[in-house]
mmCIF file of C-alpha atoms in Angstrom:
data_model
loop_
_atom_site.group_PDB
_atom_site.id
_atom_site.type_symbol
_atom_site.label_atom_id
_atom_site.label_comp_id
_atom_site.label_asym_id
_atom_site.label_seq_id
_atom_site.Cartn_x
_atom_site.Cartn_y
_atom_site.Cartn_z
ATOM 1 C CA UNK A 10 -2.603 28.097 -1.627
ATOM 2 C CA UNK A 11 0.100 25.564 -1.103
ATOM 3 C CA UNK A 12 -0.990 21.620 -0.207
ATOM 4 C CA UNK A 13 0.956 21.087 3.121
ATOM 5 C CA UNK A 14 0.163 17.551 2.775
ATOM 6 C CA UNK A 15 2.091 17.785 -0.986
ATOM 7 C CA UNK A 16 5.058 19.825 0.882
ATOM 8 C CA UNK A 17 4.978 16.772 3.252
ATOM 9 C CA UNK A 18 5.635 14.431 0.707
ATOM 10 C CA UNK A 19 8.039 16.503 -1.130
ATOM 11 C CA UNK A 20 10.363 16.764 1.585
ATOM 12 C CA UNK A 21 9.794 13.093 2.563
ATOM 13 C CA UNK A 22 10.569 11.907 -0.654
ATOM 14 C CA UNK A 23 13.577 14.023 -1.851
ATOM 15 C CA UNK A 24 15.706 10.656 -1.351
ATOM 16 C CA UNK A 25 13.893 8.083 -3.008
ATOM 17 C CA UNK A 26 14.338 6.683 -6.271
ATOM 18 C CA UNK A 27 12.538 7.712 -9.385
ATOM 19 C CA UNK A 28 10.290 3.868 -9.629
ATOM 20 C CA UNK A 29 9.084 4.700 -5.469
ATOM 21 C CA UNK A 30 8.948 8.403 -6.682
ATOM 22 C CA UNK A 31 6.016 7.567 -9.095
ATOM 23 C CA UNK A 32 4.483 4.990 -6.898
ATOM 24 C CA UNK A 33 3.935 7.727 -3.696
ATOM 25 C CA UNK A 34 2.918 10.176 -5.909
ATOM 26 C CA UNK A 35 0.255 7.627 -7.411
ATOM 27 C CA UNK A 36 -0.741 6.862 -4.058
ATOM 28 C CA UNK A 37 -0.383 10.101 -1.647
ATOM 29 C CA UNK A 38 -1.269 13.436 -3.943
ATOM 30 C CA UNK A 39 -3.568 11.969 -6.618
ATOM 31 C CA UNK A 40 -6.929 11.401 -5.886
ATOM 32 C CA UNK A 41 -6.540 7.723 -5.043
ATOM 33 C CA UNK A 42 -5.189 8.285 -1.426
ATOM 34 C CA UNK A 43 -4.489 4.675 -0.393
ATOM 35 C CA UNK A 44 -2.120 2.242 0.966
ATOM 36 C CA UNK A 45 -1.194 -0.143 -2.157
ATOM 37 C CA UNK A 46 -1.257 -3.757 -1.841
ATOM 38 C CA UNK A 47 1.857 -5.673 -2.795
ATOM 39 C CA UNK A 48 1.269 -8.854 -5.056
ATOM 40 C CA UNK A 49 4.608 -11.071 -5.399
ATOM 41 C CA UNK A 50 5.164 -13.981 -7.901
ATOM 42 C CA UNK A 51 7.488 -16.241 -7.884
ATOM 43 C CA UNK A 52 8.498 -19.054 -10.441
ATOM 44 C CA UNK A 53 9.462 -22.681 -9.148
ATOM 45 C CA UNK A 54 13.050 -21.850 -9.395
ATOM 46 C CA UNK A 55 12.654 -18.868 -7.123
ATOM 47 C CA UNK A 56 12.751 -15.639 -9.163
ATOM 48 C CA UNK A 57 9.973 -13.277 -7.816
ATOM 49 C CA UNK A 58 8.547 -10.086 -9.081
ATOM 50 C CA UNK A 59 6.310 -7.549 -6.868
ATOM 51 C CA UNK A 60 4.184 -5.128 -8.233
ATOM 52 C CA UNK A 61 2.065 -2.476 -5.772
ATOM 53 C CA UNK A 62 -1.346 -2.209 -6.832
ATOM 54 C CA UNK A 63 -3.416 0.685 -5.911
ATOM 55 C CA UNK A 64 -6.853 -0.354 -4.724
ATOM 56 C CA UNK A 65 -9.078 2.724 -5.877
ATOM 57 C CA UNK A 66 -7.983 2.059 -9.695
ATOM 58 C CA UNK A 67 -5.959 -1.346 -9.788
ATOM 59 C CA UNK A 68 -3.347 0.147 -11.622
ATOM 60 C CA UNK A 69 -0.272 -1.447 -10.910
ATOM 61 C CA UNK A 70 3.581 -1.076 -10.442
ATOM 62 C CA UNK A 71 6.212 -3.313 -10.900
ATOM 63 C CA UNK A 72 8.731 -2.715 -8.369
ATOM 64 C CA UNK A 73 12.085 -4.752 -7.498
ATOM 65 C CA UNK A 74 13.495 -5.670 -4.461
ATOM 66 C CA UNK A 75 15.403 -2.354 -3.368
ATOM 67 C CA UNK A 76 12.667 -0.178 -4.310
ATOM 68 C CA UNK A 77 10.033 -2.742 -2.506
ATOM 69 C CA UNK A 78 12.152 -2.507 0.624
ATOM 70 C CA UNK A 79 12.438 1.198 0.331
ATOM 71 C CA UNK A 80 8.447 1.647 0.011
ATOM 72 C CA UNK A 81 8.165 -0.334 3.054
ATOM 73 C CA UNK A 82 10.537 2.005 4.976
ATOM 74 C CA UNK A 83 9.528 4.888 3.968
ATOM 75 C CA UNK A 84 5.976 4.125 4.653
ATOM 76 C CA UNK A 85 6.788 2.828 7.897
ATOM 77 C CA UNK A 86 8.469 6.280 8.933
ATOM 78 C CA UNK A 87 6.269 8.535 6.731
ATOM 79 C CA UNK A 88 2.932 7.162 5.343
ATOM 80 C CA UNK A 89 1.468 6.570 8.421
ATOM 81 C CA UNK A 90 1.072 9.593 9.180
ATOM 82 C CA UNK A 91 -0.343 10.432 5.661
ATOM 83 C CA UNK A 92 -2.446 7.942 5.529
ATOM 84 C CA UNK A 93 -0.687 6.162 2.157
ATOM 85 C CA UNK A 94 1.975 4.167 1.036
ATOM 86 C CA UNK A 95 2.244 0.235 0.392
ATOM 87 C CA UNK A 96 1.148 -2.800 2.952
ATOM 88 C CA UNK A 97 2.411 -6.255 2.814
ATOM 89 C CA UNK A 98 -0.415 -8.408 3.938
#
């Protein structure tokens, strides 16, 4: 039997780079099934670094500012609807 929800997320994904690759597949086909929070620091002189962190296990990903902005796109146009991706809050 094939996972529609996994051939979802295949075909959603079959542009994104390798780094937002691993995060979706943390966070929409393993067992997790969440919407990771983003955690930014930044240094006085104004270099920042994100990192998503999944909520069911903490683990976390450091992620730079292309592949931040791509998580938030694609989630916007296809994690709602799979109930995962990342959330700035």
């Amino acid at each position: 039997m094939v996972d529609a929800e996994l051939v979802g997320l295949t075909a959603a994904t079959e542009t994104v780079s390798p780094a937002v690759l691993e995060v979706l597949r943390h966070l929409c086909v393993d067992e997790h099934r969440a919407f990771g929070g983003v955690l930014e620091w930044c240094e006085t002189r104004g270099d920042c670094v994100q990192a998503v962190v999944c909520p069911a296990c903490a683990r976390q990903f450091v992620v730079d500012e292309d592949d931040l902005r791509e998580l938030l796109r694609w989630t916007d146009g296809q994690g709602r609807p799979l109930a995962c991706g990342v959330r700035w809050d």
